[in-house]
Amino acid sequence: MKISWSGCADLSQLEQLAKDCIVIDPRIGQITTLINHKDKPKRSDKTLRVIQQVGQSVNLAVGRFVAVGEAIAHENQELTEEMSVACSDAKRAGETIAHLTDTAALDHPESDNQITIFTDKTGVVKAARLLLSSVTKVLVLADRIVIKQIITSKNKVLLTMEQLEKVTTFQEFVQIFSQFGNEMVEFAHLTGDRQNDLKDEKKKAKMAAARAILEKCTMMLLTASKTCLRHPDCESARINKGAVFHRMRLTLEQVIEIVTDARPNGEHEPGPVSIYTGIKEFKSKVESLRDGLYLLSKESLRAMLRVILEHTEDFTDSAYTSHENRERILELSKHAKVELEQLLSAWTSAQSQKKREVTEDMEVALLKMCQCMNELQKELHSAATSVATDLLKYHSDHLVLKALKASGGEGDIEAAAEHSCQLSEQKEQLLEICRLLRHVSGTEPLEITCLHAEDTFQVTGPQIISAAETLTLHPSSKIAKENLEVFCEAWESQLSDMSLLLREIGDVVEGRRGEKRTYLSLPRPGKHNSNLKGLKPVRLDSEEQAKLGKSGFELRELTSCVNSEMEKWDDPENEIVQHGRCLSGMAYSMYLFTRGEGLLKTTQDLFQQAEAFATEGLKLISALLAFSNQLEDDDKPLLLQEIEKMVPAYQQLQITAKAPIQSRSATVAKVDTCIQEAKHILNILVQVLPLSCKLLRKVSGRVYKCDKMYQFLVERPL
């Protein structure tokens, strides 16, 4: 779908503006090099030709840049004057540079084939500076246009939402929701492009979280509104619908805050609250003592440590923290206070001696202080991940949700109320997990992801309960049942995301952040991509991402199913589970690619990942074949039948990933094919994992019985 920019240039114009700017930037660098030649004022004919070419290429690039800028100015009357002036300045600067580097137009004395160049260095410097300032101004004005477009799109969405909230008939609802859907698609495109352009990883994470909320809420709004129309007198249906509209409005405003870098009423964003950030800043302050003994106050260090230790109470007060972890955290907290006082004592001694540098005693105390904080951080991470792993595994079967849906469908009010209480308890447990993980997240983007997860559980829990209450009151209502299903799916999806979040936090703590696990990394050069050497990398634009959106979302749901099946295995280090985890991780990174997120940036990255995915799948097949040799004759054919489905699927994906492509449309089609084939493979894997788990338990049980029989025979008296 082509997005039309009402009141401004279309997306292709702004993309072209950025591309032309990229062309200009290195040319400015070449000019700088050319004018810095004080020791060699003479150049040969060859050098002169190069100088002239650089000047001409700058002028041509500026011409294209200005043409796009003027087109944008023509379509945005309120910025016409400013944009026109900036474009005029850029054009004048480009022409000046071309004129001053046009060596053929200069009258040179021809002696020994050497010519003096750049007699007007000052003019070139002034033109280059004017060019840089004018290009910057054009880009700033273009950025204002993008922000304006996002705000305009948001306002259109809010206006349509008001109409949706007031509809009283299905016919009117269908008509307005169709318009709402188109406006949300446009808003998703604009914010997706903005997210890709953001350089600040924290803002990028916030935008990703907000867009994920809007994506899920769109479906929730549909089913909640339909339920309310079907049952207009049902209070729980009205509450359910109202909560969705409220969350969408809040999230839309959050997007605008991110885009405009502003907060309502001039508020400042609250400071860091995680223990990870606190310890990082504390250690930085402590280590800064090496640069100067008189730059900090002792009380400021005491205050920083006091705040950190107050936050550790979230761990020691938690009912889910083990006794061993709690005792160790309390011990390390006490030890940190002692180490700080020893450091302050050594610091005071150094100051009393009028020392300008850190003394030996102070250096030792400083190192011991930092080591103590590292141990505390490690213990907190151990406590948080241990609690999270246990609770996520405990809730992975979704028994409470299943029971709630069943009691609602039967109209059993008492049972539904009981299961609603159980869900509320589960929600509190998950909120605690989010808070603990946030403290040890290791990066600001992951901290934001933890906050997003916490918010999702906090909001979705009551929404499930209100949807279940509606179904309980109207057990024969298909719409009420569908509505409850949508909210339950959102809960299950967030639980699956928590497992991935836990894995990412582990990567950070263990120093794998950036390189990621092998299955989330791009294949190493020369290992999987020998066939792709000539392929020009392509980034998907917002329209292409939209086309792949449905397939990508389905791939994500399948990774959730695979993760759920792996949670049921008794041995998480089993070779089959390890390969399954790798495949799930790679598939998830392919899903992120369809959203313009994650480590895979270009289509070439995706094709390399698809090839690596197929290679990992063949390793899984080898592990499954080895396992099949342990099975009895009756069970073995069941597993071999599934393996036979997997072999051609992986081989086909390898062929697709290696296939040459000639055009952009063919590239996008190939991406879609890779996604579809990965989905097919995960569908098979969802069947293979529970079957293998069942057969493994059967084998283990048989071995256990044999061991018991052997023990009985050995111990039986003769």
XYZ file of C-alpha atoms in Angstrom:
718
model
C 0.000 0.000 0.000
C 1.444 3.371 -1.030
C 1.247 5.929 1.748
C 0.289 9.378 0.514
C 1.745 12.172 2.575
C -1.061 14.700 2.922
C 0.436 18.157 2.943
C 4.026 16.988 2.394
C 6.305 15.050 0.085
C 5.804 11.333 -0.279
C 8.057 8.838 1.462
C 10.178 8.210 -1.635
C 11.119 11.914 -1.793
C 12.366 11.959 1.791
C 14.279 8.706 1.248
C 15.867 10.235 -1.854
C 16.790 13.320 0.169
C 18.666 11.134 2.648
C 20.410 9.193 -0.153
C 21.584 12.389 -1.860
C 22.888 13.665 1.473
C 24.902 10.455 1.850
C 26.467 11.130 -1.550
C 27.356 14.745 -0.604
C 28.960 13.899 2.755
C 32.108 12.074 1.493
C 32.549 14.697 -1.232
C 32.870 17.375 1.447
C 35.621 15.255 2.981
C 37.420 15.142 -0.362
C 37.250 18.944 -0.605
C 38.786 19.215 2.869
C 41.648 16.977 1.751
C 42.184 18.988 -1.421
C 42.430 22.365 0.288
C 44.884 21.068 2.919
C 47.990 20.969 0.722
C 50.101 23.818 2.077
C 53.372 21.990 1.441
C 52.539 21.134 -2.185
C 50.999 24.111 -4.003
C 51.578 22.599 -7.450
C 49.835 19.631 -9.021
C 50.058 17.661 -12.271
C 47.385 17.528 -15.000
C 46.080 14.238 -13.576
C 45.554 15.815 -10.144
C 43.820 18.774 -11.715
C 41.375 16.478 -13.494
C 40.578 14.747 -10.189
C 39.995 18.128 -8.511
C 37.648 19.193 -11.271
C 35.738 15.872 -11.101
C 35.260 16.237 -7.354
C 33.909 19.765 -7.732
C 31.540 18.692 -10.486
C 30.304 15.625 -8.579
C 29.607 17.793 -5.532
C 27.612 20.201 -7.665
C 25.635 17.384 -9.314
C 24.829 15.730 -5.957
C 23.779 19.080 -4.514
C 21.589 19.654 -7.571
C 19.702 16.405 -7.007
C 19.445 17.126 -3.286
C 18.080 20.614 -3.928
C 15.554 19.334 -6.500
C 14.025 17.002 -3.920
C 14.113 19.717 -1.246
C 12.299 22.162 -3.544
C 9.655 19.538 -4.349
C 9.047 19.071 -0.626
C 8.879 22.852 -0.141
C 6.289 23.142 -2.928
C 4.020 20.628 -1.148
C 4.412 22.197 2.327
C 3.347 25.814 2.168
C 4.189 26.606 5.801
C 7.840 25.611 5.214
C 8.193 26.923 1.660
C 10.138 30.060 2.565
C 12.616 28.400 4.957
C 13.153 25.377 2.692
C 13.586 27.556 -0.403
C 16.235 29.708 1.303
C 18.141 26.623 2.503
C 17.944 25.003 -0.949
C 19.076 28.249 -2.590
C 22.083 28.458 -0.256
C 22.996 24.821 -0.945
C 22.706 25.344 -4.690
C 24.846 28.501 -4.571
C 27.496 26.716 -2.480
C 27.595 23.765 -4.894
C 27.995 26.059 -7.908
C 30.742 28.036 -6.140
C 32.685 24.865 -5.377
C 32.316 23.703 -8.984
C 33.552 27.095 -10.245
C 36.541 27.274 -7.887
C 37.631 23.731 -8.784
C 37.187 24.221 -12.515
C 40.893 24.235 -13.343
C 40.230 24.385 -17.101
C 38.740 27.858 -16.695
C 41.821 29.225 -14.918
C 44.611 31.041 -16.759
C 47.717 29.082 -15.710
C 51.303 29.754 -16.725
C 52.484 26.526 -18.280
C 55.935 25.811 -16.929
C 57.350 22.349 -16.297
C 53.813 20.899 -16.535
C 53.049 22.011 -12.973
C 50.166 24.347 -12.151
C 49.394 26.278 -8.996
C 45.852 25.540 -7.812
C 43.364 26.894 -5.286
C 44.545 30.467 -5.273
C 41.199 31.210 -3.531
C 41.299 28.757 -0.629
C 39.173 31.038 1.521
C 36.388 30.963 -1.060
C 36.372 27.149 -1.124
C 36.275 26.934 2.686
C 33.388 29.408 2.879
C 31.453 27.535 0.173
C 31.996 24.182 1.916
C 30.769 25.607 5.228
C 27.730 27.159 3.571
C 26.969 23.851 1.895
C 27.147 21.907 5.159
C 24.956 24.383 7.049
C 22.339 24.604 4.294
C 22.172 20.813 3.815
C 21.762 20.412 7.574
C 18.917 22.947 7.576
C 17.129 21.143 4.730
C 17.360 17.857 6.641
C 16.080 19.472 9.844
C 13.107 20.925 7.961
C 12.433 17.540 6.346
C 12.501 15.956 9.803
C 9.888 18.461 10.961
C 7.709 17.316 8.072
C 8.016 13.684 9.150
C 7.095 14.566 12.743
C 4.150 16.613 11.522
C 2.952 13.697 9.398
C 3.083 11.289 12.368
C 1.172 13.743 14.567
C -1.433 14.276 11.817
C -1.795 10.519 11.394
C -2.203 10.077 15.167
C -4.909 12.735 15.284
C -6.806 10.996 12.478
C -6.631 7.718 14.409
C -7.901 9.377 17.614
C -10.770 11.026 15.783
C -11.875 7.728 14.248
C -11.512 6.015 17.632
C -13.983 8.515 19.100
C -16.464 7.589 16.377
C -15.878 3.864 16.988
C -16.479 4.272 20.704
C -19.915 5.796 20.075
C -21.308 3.431 17.404
C -24.496 1.552 18.224
C -24.960 -0.737 15.200
C -22.814 -3.431 13.600
C -23.199 -1.901 10.153
C -21.896 1.474 11.324
C -19.078 -0.244 13.254
C -17.877 -2.249 10.235
C -17.787 0.863 8.072
C -15.838 2.983 10.573
C -13.512 0.143 11.638
C -12.496 -0.332 8.005
C -11.421 3.312 7.927
C -9.719 2.890 11.312
C -7.759 -0.112 10.004
C -6.410 1.863 7.048
C -5.391 4.728 9.326
C -3.621 2.345 11.709
C -1.711 0.792 8.794
C -0.541 4.263 7.738
C 0.432 5.118 11.329
C 2.314 1.817 11.620
C 4.263 2.574 8.423
C 5.232 6.048 9.566
C 6.272 5.004 13.062
C 8.114 1.960 11.695
C 10.199 4.198 9.432
C 10.825 6.548 12.346
C 11.906 3.652 14.564
C 14.428 2.535 11.934
C 15.822 6.092 11.754
C 16.272 6.511 15.517
C 19.884 6.331 16.681
C 19.152 6.327 20.416
C 18.704 2.658 21.417
C 16.560 3.634 24.399
C 14.099 5.558 22.227
C 14.169 2.756 19.691
C 13.164 0.247 22.390
C 10.365 2.526 23.586
C 9.035 2.916 20.050
C 9.169 -0.854 19.478
C 7.240 -1.452 22.718
C 4.599 1.162 21.853
C 4.111 -0.209 18.332
C 3.760 -3.752 19.724
C 1.008 -2.545 22.081
C -0.877 -0.832 19.250
C -0.583 -3.923 17.066
C -2.151 -6.157 19.720
C -4.711 -3.578 20.832
C -6.084 -3.236 17.301
C -7.362 -6.818 17.395
C -8.516 -6.404 20.999
C -10.450 -3.279 20.039
C -12.217 -5.197 17.280
C -13.416 -8.108 19.436
C -14.121 -5.989 22.537
C -16.258 -3.569 20.497
C -18.153 -6.411 18.795
C -18.835 -8.000 22.193
C -20.121 -4.711 23.577
C -22.417 -4.254 20.561
C -23.741 -7.799 20.944
C -24.298 -7.375 24.699
C -24.940 -3.617 25.196
C -26.289 -4.017 28.736
C -23.311 -6.042 30.002
C -21.188 -3.960 32.399
C -18.113 -6.228 32.147
C -18.163 -5.907 28.345
C -18.207 -2.105 28.653
C -15.304 -2.197 31.127
C -13.355 -4.494 28.816
C -13.885 -2.248 25.801
C -13.121 0.947 27.748
C -9.793 -0.453 28.963
C -8.677 -1.162 25.378
C -9.563 2.339 24.157
C -7.814 3.890 27.164
C -4.613 1.946 26.592
C -4.538 2.778 22.901
C -4.914 6.500 23.612
C -2.118 6.437 26.181
C 0.160 4.557 23.794
C -0.535 6.925 20.900
C 0.479 9.841 23.117
C 3.632 7.966 24.168
C 4.594 7.562 20.506
C 4.295 11.324 19.989
C 6.423 11.936 23.104
C 9.134 9.712 21.627
C 8.928 11.336 18.198
C 8.971 14.921 19.477
C 11.308 14.159 22.396
C 8.941 15.967 24.731
C 6.883 15.095 27.805
C 3.530 16.601 28.847
C 3.591 19.687 31.112
C 7.360 19.970 30.717
C 8.007 16.975 32.978
C 11.447 15.421 32.991
C 11.825 11.709 32.426
C 12.437 9.952 35.764
C 16.019 8.917 36.455
C 17.331 5.372 36.397
C 15.766 3.080 38.965
C 17.430 -0.255 38.250
C 20.155 -1.725 40.455
C 22.227 -2.426 37.341
C 22.303 1.272 36.432
C 22.892 2.284 40.049
C 25.886 -0.048 40.435
C 27.300 1.073 37.081
C 27.131 4.747 38.074
C 28.459 4.029 41.581
C 31.503 2.153 40.237
C 32.122 4.941 37.741
C 32.170 7.502 40.542
C 34.465 5.348 42.672
C 36.911 4.812 39.801
C 36.874 8.548 39.000
C 38.777 9.077 42.275
C 41.865 8.044 40.317
C 41.480 11.254 38.291
C 41.170 13.528 41.312
C 40.826 13.162 45.065
C 38.904 16.397 45.513
C 36.161 16.115 42.858
C 33.613 14.136 44.904
C 32.032 14.330 48.321
C 32.095 11.330 50.617
C 28.413 11.725 51.410
C 27.487 11.438 47.714
C 29.039 7.943 47.569
C 27.261 6.943 50.773
C 23.957 8.171 49.322
C 24.462 6.251 46.060
C 25.228 3.004 47.898
C 22.250 3.562 50.197
C 19.885 3.795 47.197
C 21.349 0.629 45.652
C 20.948 -1.333 48.883
C 17.367 -0.076 49.282
C 16.584 -1.540 45.849
C 18.034 -4.920 46.893
C 15.089 -5.151 49.288
C 12.992 -6.014 46.213
C 14.960 -9.276 46.200
C 15.263 -9.942 49.933
C 11.566 -9.155 50.556
C 10.390 -11.336 47.675
C 8.619 -14.545 48.669
C 10.131 -16.285 45.652
C 13.815 -15.585 46.401
C 15.508 -18.712 47.786
C 16.845 -18.676 51.341
C 20.420 -19.112 50.064
C 20.145 -16.164 47.645
C 18.541 -13.964 50.299
C 21.252 -14.672 52.875
C 24.009 -14.118 50.332
C 22.507 -10.774 49.193
C 22.221 -9.558 52.804
C 25.789 -10.637 53.490
C 27.149 -8.848 50.402
C 25.111 -5.719 51.211
C 26.667 -5.583 54.671
C 30.103 -6.220 53.167
C 29.599 -3.356 50.670
C 28.991 -0.904 53.534
C 32.187 -2.032 55.259
C 34.241 -1.752 52.054
C 32.915 1.742 51.374
C 33.894 2.931 54.863
C 37.391 1.500 54.384
C 37.656 3.307 51.037
C 36.478 6.574 52.598
C 39.012 6.163 55.413
C 41.872 5.653 52.942
C 40.575 8.596 50.907
C 40.498 10.875 53.986
C 44.020 9.805 54.883
C 45.270 10.646 51.368
C 43.599 14.071 51.504
C 45.075 14.845 54.941
C 48.529 14.111 53.519
C 47.821 16.581 50.663
C 48.260 13.783 48.123
C 47.356 14.554 44.521
C 47.146 10.938 43.359
C 45.598 7.745 44.702
C 47.731 6.107 47.396
C 48.501 2.395 47.445
C 46.093 1.789 50.364
C 43.377 3.713 48.566
C 43.910 1.770 45.311
C 43.528 -1.523 47.178
C 40.341 -0.273 48.891
C 39.006 0.975 45.560
C 39.546 -2.391 43.876
C 37.942 -4.264 46.794
C 34.921 -1.922 46.671
C 34.368 -2.564 42.948
C 34.876 -6.306 43.387
C 32.256 -6.378 46.138
C 29.737 -4.569 43.905
C 30.451 -7.030 41.065
C 29.732 -9.956 43.396
C 26.510 -8.327 44.588
C 25.392 -7.738 41.002
C 26.191 -11.356 40.105
C 24.199 -12.656 43.081
C 21.206 -10.465 42.217
C 21.293 -11.739 38.631
C 21.394 -15.330 39.899
C 18.399 -14.714 42.172
C 16.336 -12.960 39.479
C 16.961 -15.491 36.717
C 16.392 -18.444 39.060
C 12.993 -17.083 40.146
C 12.043 -16.175 36.578
C 13.039 -19.553 35.141
C 11.062 -21.483 37.747
C 7.892 -19.366 37.504
C 7.885 -19.191 33.702
C 8.240 -22.964 33.495
C 5.463 -23.400 36.068
C 3.053 -21.212 34.082
C 4.065 -22.445 30.608
C 1.144 -24.905 30.388
C -1.433 -22.045 30.729
C -3.670 -24.200 32.930
C -5.355 -21.208 34.582
C -6.305 -19.675 31.232
C -7.652 -23.005 29.978
C -9.719 -23.464 33.132
C -11.023 -19.886 32.917
C -12.111 -20.354 29.295
C -13.773 -23.674 30.138
C -15.694 -22.323 33.161
C -16.751 -19.257 31.168
C -18.049 -21.410 28.315
C -20.034 -23.470 30.809
C -21.475 -20.398 32.542
C -20.041 -21.544 35.883
C -19.852 -18.252 37.803
C -18.236 -19.686 40.964
C -15.530 -21.569 39.050
C -14.829 -18.536 36.850
C -14.449 -16.347 39.949
C -12.035 -18.857 41.481
C -9.909 -19.059 38.329
C -9.961 -15.259 38.045
C -8.423 -15.073 41.519
C -5.776 -17.581 40.443
C -5.006 -15.450 37.391
C -4.649 -12.373 39.602
C -2.156 -14.284 41.754
C -0.266 -15.345 38.623
C -0.242 -11.727 37.467
C 1.376 -10.585 40.738
C 4.036 -13.280 40.377
C 4.823 -12.185 36.817
C 4.955 -8.520 37.841
C 7.517 -9.464 40.458
C 9.567 -11.317 37.827
C 9.528 -8.220 35.604
C 10.665 -5.972 38.451
C 13.523 -8.292 39.440
C 14.674 -8.751 35.840
C 14.563 -5.005 35.266
C 17.079 -4.547 38.094
C 19.592 -6.890 36.423
C 18.721 -6.258 32.759
C 22.180 -4.947 31.855
C 21.138 -2.398 29.197
C 18.616 0.435 28.970
C 16.729 -1.133 26.008
C 16.265 -4.389 27.947
C 15.195 -2.387 30.996
C 12.500 -0.779 28.829
C 11.464 -4.216 27.557
C 11.019 -5.340 31.185
C 8.874 -2.276 31.917
C 6.804 -3.007 28.806
C 6.272 -6.617 29.935
C 5.283 -5.446 33.420
C 2.771 -2.996 31.957
C 1.347 -5.669 29.638
C 0.700 -8.148 32.464
C -0.691 -5.371 34.689
C -3.223 -4.298 32.048
C -4.017 -7.601 30.326
C -4.814 -9.514 33.556
C -7.923 -7.475 34.460
C -8.949 -7.412 30.784
C -8.954 -11.226 30.668
C -11.032 -11.317 33.843
C -13.627 -8.864 32.482
C -13.772 -10.782 29.180
C -14.219 -14.059 31.101
C -16.985 -12.512 33.206
C -18.817 -11.493 30.020
C -18.550 -15.022 28.619
C -19.748 -16.506 31.917
C -22.862 -14.321 31.770
C -23.383 -15.190 28.080
C -21.889 -18.703 27.684
C -23.455 -19.288 24.252
C -22.020 -16.065 22.772
C -19.467 -16.814 20.036
C -18.291 -13.206 20.017
C -17.679 -13.201 23.789
C -15.738 -16.454 23.442
C -13.650 -15.027 20.599
C -12.954 -11.895 22.649
C -11.669 -13.905 25.634
C -9.493 -15.956 23.283
C -7.824 -12.795 21.903
C -6.887 -11.525 25.370
C -5.643 -14.958 26.448
C -3.442 -15.134 23.340
C -1.919 -11.774 24.250
C -1.102 -13.121 27.724
C 0.445 -16.308 26.326
C 2.434 -14.305 23.785
C 3.881 -12.087 26.521
C 4.839 -15.149 28.555
C 6.724 -16.482 25.546
C 8.442 -13.114 25.122
C 9.566 -13.311 28.747
C 11.559 -16.465 27.985
C 13.335 -14.641 25.151
C 13.930 -11.636 27.395
C 15.460 -13.874 30.058
C 17.798 -15.320 27.447
C 18.859 -11.861 26.236
C 19.602 -10.694 29.788
C 21.760 -13.786 30.226
C 23.626 -12.861 27.039
C 24.395 -9.402 28.410
C 25.646 -10.622 31.768
C 27.818 -13.304 30.170
C 29.297 -10.811 27.711
C 27.585 -12.150 24.580
C 25.629 -8.961 23.883
C 26.255 -7.734 20.347
C 27.531 -11.063 19.092
C 24.485 -12.876 20.502
C 24.207 -16.630 20.579
C 25.327 -18.508 17.522
C 21.760 -19.056 16.373
C 20.962 -15.343 16.572
C 24.176 -14.251 14.878
C 24.737 -13.797 11.199
C 26.682 -16.696 9.685
C 30.407 -16.021 9.656
C 31.765 -14.792 6.308
C 32.625 -17.645 3.981
C 30.691 -20.202 5.979
C 27.200 -19.947 4.543
C 27.260 -17.093 2.064
C 29.578 -18.108 -0.722
C 26.689 -17.953 -3.175
C 25.705 -14.430 -2.136
C 28.902 -12.537 -2.903
C 27.382 -10.619 -5.790
C 24.064 -9.899 -4.098
C 23.394 -6.253 -3.358
C 22.024 -5.910 0.215
C 18.502 -4.452 0.339
C 16.619 -2.989 3.289
C 12.868 -3.480 3.255
C 10.781 -0.316 3.181
C 7.597 0.104 5.206
C 5.310 -1.141 2.411
C 7.341 -4.322 1.945
C 7.362 -4.877 5.717
C 3.567 -4.509 5.710
C 3.224 -7.180 2.996
C 5.286 -9.569 5.102
C 3.560 -8.608 8.351
C 1.051 -11.477 8.478
C 3.627 -14.156 7.617
C 6.058 -12.676 10.122
C 3.445 -12.645 12.884
C 2.526 -16.281 12.168
C 6.231 -17.190 12.335
C 6.453 -15.471 15.721
C 3.447 -17.409 17.026
C 5.069 -20.663 15.934
C 8.278 -19.785 17.788
C 6.111 -19.322 20.888
C 4.628 -22.795 20.381
C 8.099 -24.301 19.941
C 9.332 -22.569 23.102
C 6.306 -23.848 25.043
C 6.996 -27.424 23.953
C 10.668 -27.160 24.926
C 9.705 -25.944 28.404
C 8.021 -29.316 29.001
C 11.247 -31.303 28.622
C 12.775 -32.596 31.852
C 16.338 -32.064 30.592
C 16.812 -28.576 29.058
C 20.335 -29.562 27.942
C 19.116 -32.451 25.803
C 20.674 -32.246 22.326
C 17.265 -32.208 20.624
C 16.125 -29.297 22.823
C 19.343 -27.377 22.164
C 18.881 -27.628 18.396
C 15.200 -26.727 18.780
C 16.170 -23.667 20.811
C 18.602 -22.611 18.094
C 15.939 -22.949 15.407
C 13.425 -21.000 17.487
C 15.923 -18.196 18.063
C 16.792 -17.940 14.382
C 13.126 -17.969 13.378
C 12.419 -15.185 15.862
C 15.199 -13.055 14.387
C 13.614 -13.624 10.946
C 10.296 -12.401 12.368
C 11.999 -9.278 13.742
C 13.414 -8.650 10.257
C 9.870 -8.394 8.854
C 9.270 -5.579 11.374
C 12.521 -3.764 10.583
C 13.992 -4.723 13.974
C 16.692 -7.005 15.324
C 20.155 -7.946 14.070
C 19.157 -8.852 10.517
C 19.293 -5.542 8.648
C 19.256 -6.458 4.938
C 17.740 -9.156 2.748
C 21.205 -10.663 2.379
C 21.347 -11.032 6.181
C 17.996 -12.843 6.090
C 19.060 -15.237 3.313
C 22.242 -16.060 5.226
C 20.167 -16.683 8.340
C 17.769 -18.911 6.371
C 20.697 -20.993 5.115
C 22.081 -21.267 8.653
C 18.560 -22.207 9.834
C 18.483 -25.093 7.338
C 21.962 -26.241 8.384
C 20.927 -26.247 12.057
C 17.801 -28.208 11.136
C 19.871 -30.929 9.489
C 21.849 -31.203 12.740
C 18.544 -31.666 14.568
C 17.647 -34.468 12.172
C 20.948 -36.214 12.986
C 20.159 -35.974 16.718
C 16.648 -37.341 16.131
C 17.966 -40.273 14.074
C 20.455 -41.112 16.831
C 17.615 -41.016 19.360
C 15.405 -43.228 17.164
C 17.957 -46.036 17.519
C 17.066 -46.218 21.229
C 13.376 -46.805 20.507
C 11.478 -50.077 20.344
C 10.205 -51.339 17.006
C 6.652 -50.120 17.689
C 7.696 -46.540 18.503
C 10.493 -46.013 15.987
C 8.276 -45.638 12.859
C 6.327 -42.784 14.535
C 9.435 -40.665 14.858
C 10.921 -41.664 11.495
C 7.686 -40.612 9.800
C 8.097 -37.060 11.161
C 11.805 -36.996 10.293
C 10.948 -37.866 6.687
C 8.845 -34.692 6.519
C 11.690 -32.553 7.838
C 14.474 -33.611 5.446
C 12.935 -32.225 2.209
C 11.752 -29.105 4.049
C 15.280 -28.184 5.153
C 16.718 -29.055 1.753
C 14.142 -26.864 0.015
C 14.981 -23.930 2.311
C 18.667 -24.337 1.458
C 17.843 -24.231 -2.250
C 15.655 -21.145 -1.808
C 18.274 -19.304 0.240
C 20.946 -19.949 -2.416
C 18.770 -19.123 -5.423
C 20.020 -16.094 -7.437
C 17.755 -13.053 -7.796
C 17.745 -10.202 -10.290
C 15.258 -7.545 -9.163
C 13.930 -5.926 -5.996
C 10.480 -7.487 -6.441
C 12.117 -10.904 -6.800
C 14.125 -10.207 -3.645
C 10.985 -9.445 -1.611
C 9.295 -12.551 -3.059
C 12.307 -14.637 -2.023
C 12.115 -13.224 1.516
C 8.447 -14.223 1.691
C 9.267 -17.726 0.426
C 11.987 -18.128 3.086
C 9.521 -17.061 5.790
C 6.839 -19.456 4.500
C 9.285 -22.387 4.404
C 10.541 -21.575 7.905
C 6.903 -21.606 9.086
C 6.404 -25.035 7.486
C 9.477 -26.348 9.302
C 8.336 -24.981 12.681
C 4.897 -26.545 12.162
C 6.623 -29.915 11.832
C 8.848 -29.144 14.819
C 5.785 -28.407 16.971
C 4.711 -32.019 16.274
C 8.170 -33.565 16.645
C 9.085 -32.054 20.022
C 6.155 -33.419 22.099
C 6.431 -36.805 20.365
C 10.166 -36.999 21.105
C 9.597 -35.887 24.697
C 6.962 -38.595 25.185
C 9.163 -41.282 23.643
C 12.173 -40.166 25.687
C 10.189 -40.491 28.919
C 9.079 -43.926 27.808
C 12.680 -44.962 27.144
C 13.790 -43.495 30.477
C 11.012 -45.383 32.261
C 12.048 -48.652 30.612
C 15.666 -48.102 31.614
C 14.578 -47.285 35.160
C 12.566 -50.519 35.397
C 15.521 -52.543 34.089
C 17.791 -50.944 36.666
C 15.334 -51.735 39.463
C 15.032 -55.360 38.282
C 18.801 -55.698 38.113
C 19.130 -54.236 41.598
C 16.471 -56.663 42.886
C 18.250 -59.681 41.376
C 21.623 -58.598 42.734
C 20.351 -57.932 46.238
C 18.076 -61.010 46.455
C 19.572 -63.587 48.867
C 20.484 -66.947 47.381
